[in-house]
PDB file of C-alpha atoms in Angstrom:
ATOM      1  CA  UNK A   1     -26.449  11.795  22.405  1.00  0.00           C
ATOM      2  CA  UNK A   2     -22.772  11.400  22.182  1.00  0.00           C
ATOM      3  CA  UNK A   3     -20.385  11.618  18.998  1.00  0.00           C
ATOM      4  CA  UNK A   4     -20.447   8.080  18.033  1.00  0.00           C
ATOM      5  CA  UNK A   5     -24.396   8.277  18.329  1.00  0.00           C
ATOM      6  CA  UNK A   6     -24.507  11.216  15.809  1.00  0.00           C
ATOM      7  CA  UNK A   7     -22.013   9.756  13.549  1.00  0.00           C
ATOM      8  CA  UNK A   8     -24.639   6.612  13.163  1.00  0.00           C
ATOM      9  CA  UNK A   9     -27.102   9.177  12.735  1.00  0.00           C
ATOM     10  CA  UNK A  10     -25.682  10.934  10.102  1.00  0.00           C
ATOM     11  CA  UNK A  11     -25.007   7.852   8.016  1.00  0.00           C
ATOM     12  CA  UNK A  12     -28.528   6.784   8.429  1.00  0.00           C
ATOM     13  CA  UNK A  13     -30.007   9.740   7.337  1.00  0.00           C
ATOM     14  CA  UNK A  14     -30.502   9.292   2.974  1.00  0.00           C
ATOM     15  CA  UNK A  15     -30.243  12.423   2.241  1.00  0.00           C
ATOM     16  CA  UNK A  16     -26.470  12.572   3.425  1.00  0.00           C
ATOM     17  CA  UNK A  17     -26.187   9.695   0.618  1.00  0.00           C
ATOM     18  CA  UNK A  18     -28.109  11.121  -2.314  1.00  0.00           C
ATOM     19  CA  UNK A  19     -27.529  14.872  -2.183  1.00  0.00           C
ATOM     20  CA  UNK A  20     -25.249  16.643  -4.568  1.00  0.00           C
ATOM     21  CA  UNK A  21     -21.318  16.236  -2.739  1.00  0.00           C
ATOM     22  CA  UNK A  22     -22.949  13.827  -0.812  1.00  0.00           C
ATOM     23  CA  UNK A  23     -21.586  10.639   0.521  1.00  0.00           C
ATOM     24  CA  UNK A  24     -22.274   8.974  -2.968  1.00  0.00           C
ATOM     25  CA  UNK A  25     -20.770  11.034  -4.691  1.00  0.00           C
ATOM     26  CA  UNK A  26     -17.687  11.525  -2.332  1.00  0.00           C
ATOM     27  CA  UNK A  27     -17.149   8.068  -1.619  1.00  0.00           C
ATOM     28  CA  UNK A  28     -17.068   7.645  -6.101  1.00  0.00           C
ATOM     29  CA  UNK A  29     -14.509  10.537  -6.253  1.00  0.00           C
ATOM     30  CA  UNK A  30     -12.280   9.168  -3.730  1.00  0.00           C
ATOM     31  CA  UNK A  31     -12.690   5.457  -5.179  1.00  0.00           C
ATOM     32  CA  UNK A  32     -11.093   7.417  -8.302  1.00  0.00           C
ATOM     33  CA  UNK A  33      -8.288   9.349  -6.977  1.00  0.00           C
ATOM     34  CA  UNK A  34      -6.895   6.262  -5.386  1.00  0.00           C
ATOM     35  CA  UNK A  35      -8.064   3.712  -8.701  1.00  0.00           C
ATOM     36  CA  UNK A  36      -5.501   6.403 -10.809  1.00  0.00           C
ATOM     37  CA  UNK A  37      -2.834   6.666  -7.874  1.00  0.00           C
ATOM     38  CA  UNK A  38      -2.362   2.769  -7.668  1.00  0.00           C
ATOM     39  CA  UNK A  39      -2.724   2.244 -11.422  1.00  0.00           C
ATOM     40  CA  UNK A  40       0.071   4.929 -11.822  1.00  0.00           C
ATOM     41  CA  UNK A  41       1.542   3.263  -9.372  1.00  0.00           C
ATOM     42  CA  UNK A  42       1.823   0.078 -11.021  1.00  0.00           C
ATOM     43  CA  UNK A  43       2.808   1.403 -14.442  1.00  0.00           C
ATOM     44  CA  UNK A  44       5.701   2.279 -12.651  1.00  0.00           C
ATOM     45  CA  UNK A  45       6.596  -0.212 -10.430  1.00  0.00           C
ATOM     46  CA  UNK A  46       5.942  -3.295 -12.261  1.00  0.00           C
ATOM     47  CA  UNK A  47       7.929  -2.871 -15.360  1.00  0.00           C
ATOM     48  CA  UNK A  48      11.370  -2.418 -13.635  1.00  0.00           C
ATOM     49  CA  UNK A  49      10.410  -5.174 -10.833  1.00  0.00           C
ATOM     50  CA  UNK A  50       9.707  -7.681 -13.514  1.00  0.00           C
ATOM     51  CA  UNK A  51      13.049  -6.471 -15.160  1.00  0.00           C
ATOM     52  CA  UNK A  52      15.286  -6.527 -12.371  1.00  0.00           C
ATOM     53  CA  UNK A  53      13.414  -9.481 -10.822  1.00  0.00           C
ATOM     54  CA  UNK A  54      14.596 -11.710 -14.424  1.00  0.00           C
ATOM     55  CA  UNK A  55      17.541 -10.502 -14.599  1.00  0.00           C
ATOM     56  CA  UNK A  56      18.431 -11.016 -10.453  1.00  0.00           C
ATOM     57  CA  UNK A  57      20.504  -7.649 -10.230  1.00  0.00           C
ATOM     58  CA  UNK A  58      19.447  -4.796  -8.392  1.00  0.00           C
ATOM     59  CA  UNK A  59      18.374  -6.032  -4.863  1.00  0.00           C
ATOM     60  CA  UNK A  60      20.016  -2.746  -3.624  1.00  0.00           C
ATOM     61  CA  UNK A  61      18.202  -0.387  -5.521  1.00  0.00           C
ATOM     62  CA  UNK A  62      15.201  -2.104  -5.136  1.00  0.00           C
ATOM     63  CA  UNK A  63      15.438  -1.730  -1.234  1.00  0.00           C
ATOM     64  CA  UNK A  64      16.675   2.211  -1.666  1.00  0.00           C
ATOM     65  CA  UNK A  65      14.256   3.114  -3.941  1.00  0.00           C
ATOM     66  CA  UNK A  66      11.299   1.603  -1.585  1.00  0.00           C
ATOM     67  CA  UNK A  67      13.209   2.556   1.816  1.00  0.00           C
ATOM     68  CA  UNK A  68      13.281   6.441   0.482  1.00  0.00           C
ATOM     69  CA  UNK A  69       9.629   6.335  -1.349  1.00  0.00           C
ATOM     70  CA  UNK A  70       8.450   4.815   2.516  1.00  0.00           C
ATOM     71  CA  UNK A  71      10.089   7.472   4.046  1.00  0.00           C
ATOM     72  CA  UNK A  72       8.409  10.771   2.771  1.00  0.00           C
ATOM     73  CA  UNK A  73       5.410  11.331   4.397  1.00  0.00           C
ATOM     74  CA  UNK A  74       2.395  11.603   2.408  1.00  0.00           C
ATOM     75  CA  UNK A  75       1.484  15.151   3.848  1.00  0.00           C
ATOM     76  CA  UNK A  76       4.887  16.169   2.638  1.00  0.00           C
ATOM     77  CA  UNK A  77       4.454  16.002  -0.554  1.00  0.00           C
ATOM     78  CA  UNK A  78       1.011  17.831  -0.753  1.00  0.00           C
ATOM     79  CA  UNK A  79       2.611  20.261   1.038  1.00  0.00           C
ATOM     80  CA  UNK A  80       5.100  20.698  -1.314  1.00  0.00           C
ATOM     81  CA  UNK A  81       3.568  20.255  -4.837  1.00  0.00           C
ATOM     82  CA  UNK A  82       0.390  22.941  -3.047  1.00  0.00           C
ATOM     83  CA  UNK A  83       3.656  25.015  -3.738  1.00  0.00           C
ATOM     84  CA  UNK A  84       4.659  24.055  -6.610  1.00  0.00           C
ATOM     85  CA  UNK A  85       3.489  24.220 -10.403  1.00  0.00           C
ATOM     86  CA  UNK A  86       1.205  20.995  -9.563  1.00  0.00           C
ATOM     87  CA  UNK A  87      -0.568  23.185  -7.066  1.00  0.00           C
ATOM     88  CA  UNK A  88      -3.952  22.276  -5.070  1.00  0.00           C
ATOM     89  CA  UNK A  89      -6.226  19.585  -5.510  1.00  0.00           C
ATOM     90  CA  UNK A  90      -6.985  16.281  -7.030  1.00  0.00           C
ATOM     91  CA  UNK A  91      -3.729  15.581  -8.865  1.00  0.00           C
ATOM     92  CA  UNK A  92      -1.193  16.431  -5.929  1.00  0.00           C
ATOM     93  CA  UNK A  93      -3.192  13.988  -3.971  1.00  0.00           C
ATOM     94  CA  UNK A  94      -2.897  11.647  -7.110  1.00  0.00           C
ATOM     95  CA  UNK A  95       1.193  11.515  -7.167  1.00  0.00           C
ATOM     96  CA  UNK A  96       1.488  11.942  -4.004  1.00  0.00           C
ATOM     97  CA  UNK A  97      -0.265   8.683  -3.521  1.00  0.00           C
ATOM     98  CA  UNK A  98       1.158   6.772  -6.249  1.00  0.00           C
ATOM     99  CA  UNK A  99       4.579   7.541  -5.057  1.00  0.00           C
ATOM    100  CA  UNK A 100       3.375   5.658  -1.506  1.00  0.00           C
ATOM    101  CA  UNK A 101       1.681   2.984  -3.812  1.00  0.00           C
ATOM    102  CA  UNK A 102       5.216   1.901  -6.010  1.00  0.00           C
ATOM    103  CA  UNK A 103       7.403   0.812  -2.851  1.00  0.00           C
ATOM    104  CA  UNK A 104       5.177  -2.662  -2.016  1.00  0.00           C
ATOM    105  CA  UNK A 105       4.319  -3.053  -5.837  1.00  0.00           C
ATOM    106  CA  UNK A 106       7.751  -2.855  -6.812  1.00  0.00           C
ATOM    107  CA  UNK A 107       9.452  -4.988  -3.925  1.00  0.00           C
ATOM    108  CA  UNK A 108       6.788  -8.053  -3.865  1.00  0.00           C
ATOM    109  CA  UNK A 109       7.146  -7.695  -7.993  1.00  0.00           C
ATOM    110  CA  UNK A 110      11.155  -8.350  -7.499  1.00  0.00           C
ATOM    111  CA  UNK A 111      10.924 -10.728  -4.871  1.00  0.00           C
ATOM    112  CA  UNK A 112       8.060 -12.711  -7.173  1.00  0.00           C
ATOM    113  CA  UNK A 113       9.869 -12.757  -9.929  1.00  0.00           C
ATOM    114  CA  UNK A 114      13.599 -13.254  -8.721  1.00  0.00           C
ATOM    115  CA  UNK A 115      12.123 -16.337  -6.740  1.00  0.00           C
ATOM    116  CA  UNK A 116      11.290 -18.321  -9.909  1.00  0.00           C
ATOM    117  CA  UNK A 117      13.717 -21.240  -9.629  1.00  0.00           C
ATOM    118  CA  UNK A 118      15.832 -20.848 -12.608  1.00  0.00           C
ATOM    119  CA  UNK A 119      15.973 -24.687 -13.165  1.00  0.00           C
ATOM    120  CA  UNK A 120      12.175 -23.449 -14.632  1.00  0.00           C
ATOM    121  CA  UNK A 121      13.671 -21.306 -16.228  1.00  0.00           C
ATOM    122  CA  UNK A 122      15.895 -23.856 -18.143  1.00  0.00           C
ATOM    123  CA  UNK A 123      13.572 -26.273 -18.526  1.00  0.00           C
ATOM    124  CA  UNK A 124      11.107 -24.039 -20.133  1.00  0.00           C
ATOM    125  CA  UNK A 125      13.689 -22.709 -22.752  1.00  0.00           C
ATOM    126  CA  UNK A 126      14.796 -26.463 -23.319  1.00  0.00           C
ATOM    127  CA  UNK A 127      11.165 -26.695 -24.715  1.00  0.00           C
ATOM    128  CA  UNK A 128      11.459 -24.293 -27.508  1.00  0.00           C
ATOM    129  CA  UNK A 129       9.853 -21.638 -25.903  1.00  0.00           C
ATOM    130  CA  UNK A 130      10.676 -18.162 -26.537  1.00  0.00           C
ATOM    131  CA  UNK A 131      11.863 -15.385 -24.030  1.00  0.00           C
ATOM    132  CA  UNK A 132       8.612 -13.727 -23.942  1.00  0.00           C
ATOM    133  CA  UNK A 133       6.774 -17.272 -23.406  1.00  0.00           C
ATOM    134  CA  UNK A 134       8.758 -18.317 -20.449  1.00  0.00           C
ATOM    135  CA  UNK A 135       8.037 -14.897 -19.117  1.00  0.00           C
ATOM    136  CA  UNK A 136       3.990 -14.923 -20.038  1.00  0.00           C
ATOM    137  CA  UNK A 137       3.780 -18.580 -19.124  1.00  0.00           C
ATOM    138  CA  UNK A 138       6.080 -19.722 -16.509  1.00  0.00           C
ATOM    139  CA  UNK A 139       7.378 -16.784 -14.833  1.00  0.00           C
ATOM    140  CA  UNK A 140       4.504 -15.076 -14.343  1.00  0.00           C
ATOM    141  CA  UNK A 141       1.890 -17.453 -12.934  1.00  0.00           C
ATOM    142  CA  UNK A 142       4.883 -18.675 -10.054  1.00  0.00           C
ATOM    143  CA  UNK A 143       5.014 -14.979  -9.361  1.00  0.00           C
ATOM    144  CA  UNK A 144       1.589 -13.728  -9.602  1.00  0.00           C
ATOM    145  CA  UNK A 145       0.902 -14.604  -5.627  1.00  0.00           C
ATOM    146  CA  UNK A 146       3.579 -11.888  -4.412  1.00  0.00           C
ATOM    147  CA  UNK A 147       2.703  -9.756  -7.194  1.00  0.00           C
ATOM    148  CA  UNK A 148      -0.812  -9.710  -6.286  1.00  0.00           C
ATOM    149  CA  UNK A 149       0.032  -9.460  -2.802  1.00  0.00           C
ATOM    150  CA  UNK A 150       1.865  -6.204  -3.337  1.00  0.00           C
ATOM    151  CA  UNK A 151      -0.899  -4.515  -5.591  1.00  0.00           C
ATOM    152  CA  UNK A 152      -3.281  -5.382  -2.754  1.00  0.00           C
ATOM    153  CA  UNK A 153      -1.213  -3.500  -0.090  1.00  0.00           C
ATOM    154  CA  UNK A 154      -0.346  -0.899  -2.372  1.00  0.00           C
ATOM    155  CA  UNK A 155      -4.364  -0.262  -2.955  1.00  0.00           C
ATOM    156  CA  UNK A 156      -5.656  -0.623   0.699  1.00  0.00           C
ATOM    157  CA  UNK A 157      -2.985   1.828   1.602  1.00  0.00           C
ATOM    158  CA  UNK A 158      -3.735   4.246  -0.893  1.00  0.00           C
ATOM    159  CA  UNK A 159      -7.366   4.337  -0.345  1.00  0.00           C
ATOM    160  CA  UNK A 160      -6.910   4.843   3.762  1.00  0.00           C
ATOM    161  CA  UNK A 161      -4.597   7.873   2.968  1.00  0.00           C
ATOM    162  CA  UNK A 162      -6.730   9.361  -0.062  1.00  0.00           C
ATOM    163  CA  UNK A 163      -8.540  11.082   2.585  1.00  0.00           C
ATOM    164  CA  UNK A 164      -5.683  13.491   3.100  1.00  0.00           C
ATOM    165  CA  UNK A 165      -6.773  15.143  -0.316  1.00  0.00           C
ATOM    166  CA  UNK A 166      -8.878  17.439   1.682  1.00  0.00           C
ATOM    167  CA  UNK A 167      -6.138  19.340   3.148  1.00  0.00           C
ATOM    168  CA  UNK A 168      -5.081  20.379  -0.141  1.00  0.00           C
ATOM    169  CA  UNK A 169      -8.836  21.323  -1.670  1.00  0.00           C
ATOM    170  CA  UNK A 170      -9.037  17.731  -3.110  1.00  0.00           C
ATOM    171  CA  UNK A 171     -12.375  15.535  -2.614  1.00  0.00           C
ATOM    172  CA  UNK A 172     -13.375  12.426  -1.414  1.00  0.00           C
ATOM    173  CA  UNK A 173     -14.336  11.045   1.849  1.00  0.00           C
ATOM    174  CA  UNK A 174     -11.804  13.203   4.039  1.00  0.00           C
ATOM    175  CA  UNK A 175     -13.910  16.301   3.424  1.00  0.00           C
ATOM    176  CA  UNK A 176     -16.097  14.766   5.898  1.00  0.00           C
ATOM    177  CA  UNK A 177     -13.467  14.140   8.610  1.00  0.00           C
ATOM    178  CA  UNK A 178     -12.363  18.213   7.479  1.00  0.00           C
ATOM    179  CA  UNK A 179     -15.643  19.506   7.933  1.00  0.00           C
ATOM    180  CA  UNK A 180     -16.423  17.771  11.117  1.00  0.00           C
ATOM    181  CA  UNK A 181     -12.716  18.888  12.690  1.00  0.00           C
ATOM    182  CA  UNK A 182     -13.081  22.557  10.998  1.00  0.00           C
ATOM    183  CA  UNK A 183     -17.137  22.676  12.591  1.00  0.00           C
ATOM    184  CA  UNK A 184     -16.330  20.747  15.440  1.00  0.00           C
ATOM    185  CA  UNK A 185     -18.800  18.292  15.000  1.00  0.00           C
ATOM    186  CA  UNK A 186     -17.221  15.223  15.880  1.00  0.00           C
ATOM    187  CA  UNK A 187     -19.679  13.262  15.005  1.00  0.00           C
ATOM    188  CA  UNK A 188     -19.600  14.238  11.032  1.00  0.00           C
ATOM    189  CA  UNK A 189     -15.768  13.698  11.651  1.00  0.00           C
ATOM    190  CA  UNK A 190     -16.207  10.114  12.947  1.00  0.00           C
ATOM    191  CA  UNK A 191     -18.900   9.496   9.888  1.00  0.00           C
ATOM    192  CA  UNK A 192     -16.051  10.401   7.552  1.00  0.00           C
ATOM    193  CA  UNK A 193     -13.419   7.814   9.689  1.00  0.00           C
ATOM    194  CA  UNK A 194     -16.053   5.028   9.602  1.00  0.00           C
ATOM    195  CA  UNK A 195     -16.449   5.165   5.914  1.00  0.00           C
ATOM    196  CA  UNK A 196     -12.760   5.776   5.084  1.00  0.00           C
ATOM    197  CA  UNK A 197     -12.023   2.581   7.041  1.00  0.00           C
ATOM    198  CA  UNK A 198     -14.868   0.512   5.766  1.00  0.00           C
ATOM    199  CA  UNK A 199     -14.064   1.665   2.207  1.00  0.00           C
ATOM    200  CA  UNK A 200     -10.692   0.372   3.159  1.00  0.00           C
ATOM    201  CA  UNK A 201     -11.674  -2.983   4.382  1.00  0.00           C
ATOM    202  CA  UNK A 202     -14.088  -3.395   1.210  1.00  0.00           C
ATOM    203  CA  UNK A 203     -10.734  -2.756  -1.226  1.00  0.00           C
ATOM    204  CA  UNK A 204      -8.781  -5.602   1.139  1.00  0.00           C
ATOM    205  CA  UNK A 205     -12.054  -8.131   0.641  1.00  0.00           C
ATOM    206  CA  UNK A 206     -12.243  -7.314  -3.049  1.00  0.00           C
ATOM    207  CA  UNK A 207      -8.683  -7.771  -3.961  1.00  0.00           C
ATOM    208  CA  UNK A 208      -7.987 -11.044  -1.796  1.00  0.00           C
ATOM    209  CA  UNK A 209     -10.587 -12.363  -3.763  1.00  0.00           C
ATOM    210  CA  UNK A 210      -9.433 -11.186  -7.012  1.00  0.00           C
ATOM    211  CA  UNK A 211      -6.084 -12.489  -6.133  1.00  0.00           C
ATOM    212  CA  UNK A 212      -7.579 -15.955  -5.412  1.00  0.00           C
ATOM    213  CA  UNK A 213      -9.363 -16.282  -8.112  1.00  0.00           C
ATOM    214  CA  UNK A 214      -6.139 -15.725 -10.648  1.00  0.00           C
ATOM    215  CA  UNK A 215      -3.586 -17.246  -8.628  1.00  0.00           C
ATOM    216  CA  UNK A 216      -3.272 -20.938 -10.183  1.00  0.00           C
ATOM    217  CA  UNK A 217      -2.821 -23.590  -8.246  1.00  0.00           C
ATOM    218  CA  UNK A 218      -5.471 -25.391  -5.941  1.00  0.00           C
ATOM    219  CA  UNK A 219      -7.953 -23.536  -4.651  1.00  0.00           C
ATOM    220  CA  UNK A 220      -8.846 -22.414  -1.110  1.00  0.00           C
ATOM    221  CA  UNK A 221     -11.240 -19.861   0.188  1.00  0.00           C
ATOM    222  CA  UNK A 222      -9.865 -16.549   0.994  1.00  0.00           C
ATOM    223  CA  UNK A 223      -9.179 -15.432   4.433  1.00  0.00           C
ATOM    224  CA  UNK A 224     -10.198 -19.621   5.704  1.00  0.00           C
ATOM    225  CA  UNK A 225      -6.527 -20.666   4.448  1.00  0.00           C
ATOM    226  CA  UNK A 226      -5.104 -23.041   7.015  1.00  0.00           C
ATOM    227  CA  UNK A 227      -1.668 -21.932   7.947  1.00  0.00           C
ATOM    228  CA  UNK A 228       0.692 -24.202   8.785  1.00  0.00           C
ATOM    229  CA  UNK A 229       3.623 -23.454  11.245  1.00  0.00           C
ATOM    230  CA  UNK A 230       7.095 -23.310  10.474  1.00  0.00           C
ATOM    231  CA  UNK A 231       8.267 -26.391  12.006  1.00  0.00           C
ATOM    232  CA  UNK A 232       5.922 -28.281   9.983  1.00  0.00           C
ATOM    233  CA  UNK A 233       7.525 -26.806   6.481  1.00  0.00           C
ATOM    234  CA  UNK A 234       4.778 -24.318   5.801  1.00  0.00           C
ATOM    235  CA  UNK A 235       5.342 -21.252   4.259  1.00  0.00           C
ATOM    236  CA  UNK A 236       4.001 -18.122   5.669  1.00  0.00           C
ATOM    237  CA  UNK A 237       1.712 -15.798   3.662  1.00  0.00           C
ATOM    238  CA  UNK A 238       3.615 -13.262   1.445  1.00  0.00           C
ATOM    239  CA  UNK A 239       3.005  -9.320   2.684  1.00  0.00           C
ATOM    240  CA  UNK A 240       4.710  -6.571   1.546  1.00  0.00           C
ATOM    241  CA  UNK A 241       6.514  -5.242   4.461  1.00  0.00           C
ATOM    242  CA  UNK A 242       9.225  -7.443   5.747  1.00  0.00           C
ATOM    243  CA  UNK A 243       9.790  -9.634   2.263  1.00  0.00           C
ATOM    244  CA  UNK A 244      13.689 -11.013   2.293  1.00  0.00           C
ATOM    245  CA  UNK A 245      15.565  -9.112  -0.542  1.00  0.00           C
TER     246      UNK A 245
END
């Protein structure tokens, strides 16, 4: 029986699923540490993207801020908070992880909302509305495809790096891939990498369909979108890496 056979065999087996730190309750604590990470995350990012986005200042800043945050590795900064005051466990996992989380949320939140055509803009304060009314009501839904965008790279990213938690005595689903590499039992390890991924690709599924379902406009099935080419004036879809500042 080789690796990947044992791997299937271990996630067959119910009592890997229902035992106490089992993959139930594993897979719950890692959906957590990455939920708090990317909310964190967003409290963060999306207040001074929506501000700087309005006001259309601080391009610059908005690419330094995400260039730096994309530079320091994850495994960096657990290694230095295991150091620090924060020390071991859950919550060095958690900032660590929201710091990777803010640089999509924050650039696709600028880019959303310094796109709105300010012609809009006019024409929505021509009709008596209010500063906070052209924000809620015009600004927002025009952005809300890049902004959603950005939230949804943020979280798939989060929850395939949550697994490094279990180099600094966090939990979730990388204390599989640990114990496998630290037992060498490769097939436990490849359990753990299956999981993490399709845990991953669950998070993408979920959110593109969240993000249809509030984006307004007409309304196409995720994922069977028909993309048009450049020559024939479509635009591409919106991602999070690679958006013009």
């Amino acid at each position: 029986m080789n690796d990947f056979s044992r791997a299937i065999t271990y996630l067959n087996d119910p009592f890997n699923w229902s035992r106490p730190n089992g993959i139930t309750d594993l897979a719950l604590e890692h959906i957590g540490i990455s939920a708090v990470a990317v909310l964190a995350a967003m409290v963060v990012a999306l207040p001074i993207g929506v501000a700087l986005g309005t006001a259309r200042r601080g391009a610059g800043l908005v690419v330094v801020l995400s260039n730096v945050s994309r530079a320091i590795p994850t495994l960096a900064l657990l290694t230095l908070f295991a150091v620090s005051p924060i020390g071991f466990g859950n919550r060095a996992t958690t900032i660590a992880l929201a710091v990777f989380a803010i640089p999509p949320i924050l650039t696709n939140t600028f880019v959303g909302f310094r796109g709105v055509d300010a012609e809009v803009r006019e024409a929505a304060r021509g009709m008596g509305m209010s500063r906070a009314q052209v924000l809620g009501r015009v600004e927002l839904p025009l952005a809300l495809p890049l902004v959603t965008t950005g939230i949804r790279t943020a979280a798939v990213q989060v929850v395939a790096t949550a697994g490094l938690a279990a180099l600094v005595g966090g939990g979730g689903l990388g204390r599989l891939i640990n114990l496998g590499f630290g037992q060498q039992d490769y097939g436990v390890m490849i359990a753990g990498a299956i999981l993490v991924a399709g845990l991953a690709l669950l998070t993408e599924l979920l959110l593109a369909t969240v993000s249809w379902a509030v984006t307004p406009g007409p309304r196409r099935l995720p994922f069977l979108q028909v993309r048009t080419s450049p020559r024939a004036g479509g635009v591409p879809e919106p991602t999070a890496s690679g958006v013009p500042l």
